[in-house]
Amino acid sequence: ITQKFRERTDAARVLMLLGVVLIHCNILSFIPGGGNRAVTCAVGFFSEGLPSMCVPWFFLVSAYLSAIRRSDADYGGFVRRRVRSILVPYLVWNSLAVAVRMAVQLTPLGQYTSGGHQFTSLWQTLVDVYVEPALWPLWFLRNLFVFTLMLPVLRRMIDRNIAVTLAVLLIADTFTPLVGIFYYGAGVAAARLLSPAGAERMLGRCGWLFPLYCAVTFVSVWCGFDLFSVPVLRNVMSIVGMAGL
């Protein structure tokens, strides 16, 4: 991977992180009556439409970088590194969330909260805290680690038939809890087809797609049509936005 490719990826990562923050800054539900049209459109565009491609971008780029750098031979070391960088923080943060909520329940502030975790059984507790998870925004780390474990299988499937594999992953992404698996698979497929230099050359000609993405997203928000609620349109527009950016 060239230094230029790494710099471009890092720059895009900053923008995508800001986009994820914007997703969690949606205030429409707190505006009485929904606010006037200009406000709802502005908030909808910047907190729902424009950043909709951000989370898919992380799945795709993570898969591309993982697949382009590593073969199945060093897969064990790769998983161990992902345990340290993804799984351990995921477990720690969800455990802290439950501990803090329990602590709050033991203070006078507990009467103002919606209640802490209900321990019905060990299995249900593990499901509620780590599978659900307790900190819902961390579902991304949960899925990313699962996809990391699936990397060798995805690579073999894509080597056999890219189109069929992506079609299967699109169905799984839409109808199963494996949200993001289509983009992760697309990243593996991109690594199969394009070197970093080839990706740079191709993406260098795609800049015009980002204004198109912004325009279509804005029109959909203005017209009140949730473009990203339709699976195929959501996937197409996310890829258009990512390629353009």
Coordinates of C-alpha atoms in Angstrom, one line a residue:
I1 CA 0.0 0.0 0.0
T2 CA 1.5 3.3 -1.1
Q3 CA 2.0 6.3 1.2
K4 CA -0.4 8.3 -1.0
F5 CA -3.1 5.7 -0.7
R6 CA -2.7 5.5 3.1
E7 CA -2.9 9.3 3.4
R8 CA -6.1 9.4 1.3
T9 CA -7.6 6.7 3.4
D10 CA -6.7 8.5 6.6
A11 CA -8.2 11.8 5.3
A12 CA -11.4 10.0 4.3
R13 CA -11.6 8.3 7.7
V14 CA -11.7 11.7 9.4
L15 CA -14.6 12.8 7.3
M16 CA -16.4 9.5 7.9
L17 CA -15.9 9.7 11.6
L18 CA -17.5 13.2 11.6
G19 CA -20.4 11.8 9.6
V20 CA -21.0 9.1 12.2
V21 CA -21.1 11.8 14.8
L22 CA -23.7 13.7 12.7
I23 CA -25.8 10.6 12.6
H24 CA -26.0 10.6 16.4
C25 CA -26.8 14.4 16.4
N26 CA -30.2 14.0 14.9
I27 CA -32.5 16.3 16.9
L28 CA -35.7 16.0 14.9
S29 CA -37.4 13.9 17.5
F30 CA -36.9 16.7 20.1
I31 CA -38.4 19.4 18.0
P32 CA -42.1 20.0 18.9
G33 CA -44.2 19.5 15.8
G34 CA -41.2 18.6 13.7
G35 CA -40.1 22.3 13.2
N36 CA -40.4 24.2 10.0
R37 CA -39.5 22.7 6.6
A38 CA -36.1 24.4 6.3
V39 CA -35.1 23.0 9.7
T40 CA -36.3 19.5 9.2
C41 CA -34.7 19.4 5.7
A42 CA -31.4 20.7 7.0
V43 CA -31.3 18.3 9.9
G44 CA -32.5 15.4 7.8
F45 CA -29.9 16.1 5.1
F46 CA -26.9 16.4 7.5
S47 CA -27.9 13.8 10.1
E48 CA -29.7 11.2 8.0
G49 CA -29.0 11.6 4.2
L50 CA -25.5 12.8 3.7
P51 CA -23.8 10.6 6.4
S52 CA -25.7 7.4 5.4
M53 CA -22.6 6.1 3.6
C54 CA -20.2 6.5 6.5
V55 CA -20.7 3.3 8.4
P56 CA -20.7 1.2 5.2
W57 CA -17.4 2.9 4.3
F58 CA -15.7 1.5 7.4
F59 CA -16.9 -2.0 6.6
L60 CA -15.7 -1.8 3.0
V61 CA -12.3 -0.1 3.7
S62 CA -11.6 -2.4 6.6
A63 CA -12.2 -5.5 4.4
Y64 CA -10.2 -4.1 1.5
L65 CA -7.2 -3.3 3.7
S66 CA -7.4 -6.6 5.5
A67 CA -7.7 -8.6 2.3
I68 CA -5.0 -6.7 0.3
R69 CA -2.4 -7.0 3.1
R70 CA -2.8 -10.5 4.3
S71 CA -3.0 -14.1 3.1
D72 CA -4.6 -17.0 4.8
A73 CA -1.2 -18.0 6.1
D74 CA -1.0 -15.1 8.6
Y75 CA -4.7 -15.2 9.4
G76 CA -4.0 -16.3 13.0
G77 CA -1.9 -13.3 13.9
F78 CA -4.4 -11.1 12.1
V79 CA -7.2 -12.4 14.3
R80 CA -5.1 -12.0 17.5
R81 CA -4.5 -8.3 16.6
R82 CA -8.2 -7.8 16.0
V83 CA -9.0 -9.4 19.4
R84 CA -6.8 -6.7 21.0
S85 CA -8.1 -3.8 18.8
I86 CA -11.8 -4.7 18.5
L87 CA -13.0 -7.5 20.8
V88 CA -11.3 -6.4 24.0
P89 CA -12.5 -2.8 23.8
Y90 CA -15.9 -4.0 22.8
L91 CA -16.2 -6.2 25.9
V92 CA -14.7 -3.6 28.2
W93 CA -17.0 -0.7 27.1
N94 CA -20.2 -2.8 27.3
S95 CA -19.2 -4.1 30.8
L96 CA -18.5 -0.6 32.0
A97 CA -21.9 0.6 30.6
V98 CA -23.7 -2.1 32.7
A99 CA -21.5 -1.3 35.8
V100 CA -22.2 2.5 35.6
R101 CA -25.9 1.9 35.1
M102 CA -26.0 -0.4 38.1
A103 CA -24.1 2.2 40.2
V104 CA -26.5 5.0 39.2
Q105 CA -29.4 2.8 40.3
L106 CA -27.9 2.6 43.8
T107 CA -27.9 6.4 44.1
P108 CA -30.7 8.9 44.5
L109 CA -30.4 9.5 40.8
G110 CA -31.7 6.1 40.1
Q111 CA -35.3 7.3 40.5
Y112 CA -34.9 9.4 37.4
T113 CA -33.6 6.7 35.1
S114 CA -35.4 4.0 33.2
G115 CA -33.9 1.2 35.2
G116 CA -30.7 -0.9 35.1
H117 CA -30.1 -4.3 33.7
Q118 CA -32.3 -7.1 34.9
F119 CA -30.3 -10.3 35.7
T120 CA -32.6 -13.1 34.8
S121 CA -30.0 -15.7 33.9
L122 CA -26.3 -15.9 33.0
W123 CA -27.1 -16.7 29.4
Q124 CA -29.6 -13.9 29.0
T125 CA -27.2 -11.4 30.7
L126 CA -24.4 -12.4 28.2
V127 CA -26.9 -11.9 25.3
D128 CA -28.2 -8.5 26.6
V129 CA -24.8 -7.1 27.4
Y130 CA -22.5 -8.4 24.7
V131 CA -24.7 -9.7 21.8
E132 CA -27.4 -7.0 21.7
P133 CA -25.1 -5.1 22.9
A134 CA -25.6 -2.9 26.1
L135 CA -24.1 0.1 24.3
W136 CA -26.1 -0.2 21.1
P137 CA -23.9 2.0 18.9
L138 CA -21.1 -0.6 19.3
W139 CA -23.1 -3.0 17.2
F140 CA -20.6 -2.0 14.5
L141 CA -17.6 -3.4 16.4
R142 CA -19.6 -6.6 17.1
N143 CA -20.3 -7.2 13.4
L144 CA -16.9 -6.1 12.3
F145 CA -15.2 -8.7 14.5
V146 CA -17.6 -11.4 13.3
F147 CA -16.8 -10.5 9.7
T148 CA -13.1 -10.7 10.5
L149 CA -13.6 -14.3 11.6
M150 CA -15.4 -14.9 8.3
L151 CA -12.7 -13.4 6.1
P152 CA -11.1 -16.7 4.8
V153 CA -14.6 -18.0 3.9
L154 CA -15.6 -14.8 2.1
R155 CA -12.3 -14.7 0.2
R156 CA -12.9 -18.3 -1.1
M157 CA -16.5 -17.5 -2.0
I158 CA -15.4 -14.4 -4.0
D159 CA -12.6 -16.3 -5.7
R160 CA -15.2 -18.7 -7.0
N161 CA -17.9 -16.3 -8.1
I162 CA -17.9 -12.6 -7.2
A163 CA -21.4 -11.7 -8.6
V164 CA -23.2 -14.6 -6.9
T165 CA -21.3 -14.0 -3.6
L166 CA -22.2 -10.3 -3.5
A167 CA -25.9 -11.2 -4.3
V168 CA -26.0 -13.6 -1.4
L169 CA -24.3 -11.1 0.9
L170 CA -26.8 -8.4 -0.1
I171 CA -29.7 -10.7 0.9
A172 CA -27.9 -11.5 4.2
D173 CA -27.3 -7.8 4.8
T174 CA -31.0 -7.0 4.2
F175 CA -32.7 -9.8 6.0
T176 CA -30.4 -11.1 8.8
P177 CA -28.5 -9.5 11.7
L178 CA -25.3 -9.4 9.6
V179 CA -25.7 -5.8 8.8
G180 CA -22.7 -4.6 6.8
I181 CA -21.7 -8.0 5.4
F182 CA -22.4 -6.8 1.9
Y183 CA -20.0 -3.9 2.2
Y184 CA -17.4 -6.1 3.9
G185 CA -17.7 -8.6 1.0
A186 CA -17.5 -5.8 -1.5
G187 CA -14.2 -4.7 0.1
V188 CA -12.9 -8.2 -0.2
A189 CA -14.0 -8.3 -3.8
A190 CA -12.3 -5.0 -4.5
A191 CA -9.1 -6.3 -3.1
R192 CA -9.4 -9.3 -5.4
L193 CA -9.9 -7.1 -8.5
L194 CA -7.9 -3.9 -7.7
S195 CA -4.5 -3.2 -6.3
P196 CA -4.1 0.0 -4.3
A197 CA -2.6 1.7 -7.4
G198 CA -5.5 0.4 -9.6
A199 CA -8.0 1.6 -7.0
E200 CA -6.4 5.1 -7.0
R201 CA -6.6 5.3 -10.8
M202 CA -10.2 4.2 -10.9
L203 CA -11.4 6.3 -8.0
G204 CA -9.5 9.3 -9.3
R205 CA -12.1 9.5 -12.1
C206 CA -15.1 9.2 -9.8
G207 CA -15.1 12.6 -8.1
W208 CA -18.2 13.7 -10.0
L209 CA -20.2 11.0 -8.2
F210 CA -20.1 12.9 -4.8
P211 CA -22.0 16.0 -6.0
L212 CA -24.4 13.6 -7.6
Y213 CA -24.8 11.7 -4.3
C214 CA -25.3 15.0 -2.4
A215 CA -27.9 16.3 -4.9
V216 CA -29.9 13.0 -5.0
T217 CA -29.8 12.8 -1.2
F218 CA -31.0 16.4 -0.8
V219 CA -33.9 15.9 -3.2
S220 CA -35.0 12.8 -1.4
V221 CA -34.9 14.5 1.9
W222 CA -36.8 17.6 0.5
C223 CA -39.5 15.4 -1.0
G224 CA -39.8 13.3 2.2
F225 CA -38.8 10.1 0.5
D226 CA -36.5 7.9 2.6
L227 CA -34.1 6.8 -0.1
F228 CA -32.1 4.7 2.3
S229 CA -35.1 2.6 3.5
V230 CA -35.1 0.8 0.1
P231 CA -32.3 -1.9 0.3
V232 CA -31.1 -1.8 -3.4
L233 CA -31.3 2.0 -3.6
R234 CA -29.5 2.3 -0.2
N235 CA -26.6 0.0 -1.4
V236 CA -26.3 1.7 -4.7
M237 CA -26.3 5.2 -3.3
S238 CA -23.8 4.3 -0.5
I239 CA -21.4 3.0 -3.1
V240 CA -21.8 6.0 -5.3
G241 CA -21.2 8.3 -2.3
M242 CA -18.1 6.4 -1.1
A243 CA -16.6 6.2 -4.6
G244 CA -17.2 9.9 -5.1
L245 CA -15.7 10.9 -1.8

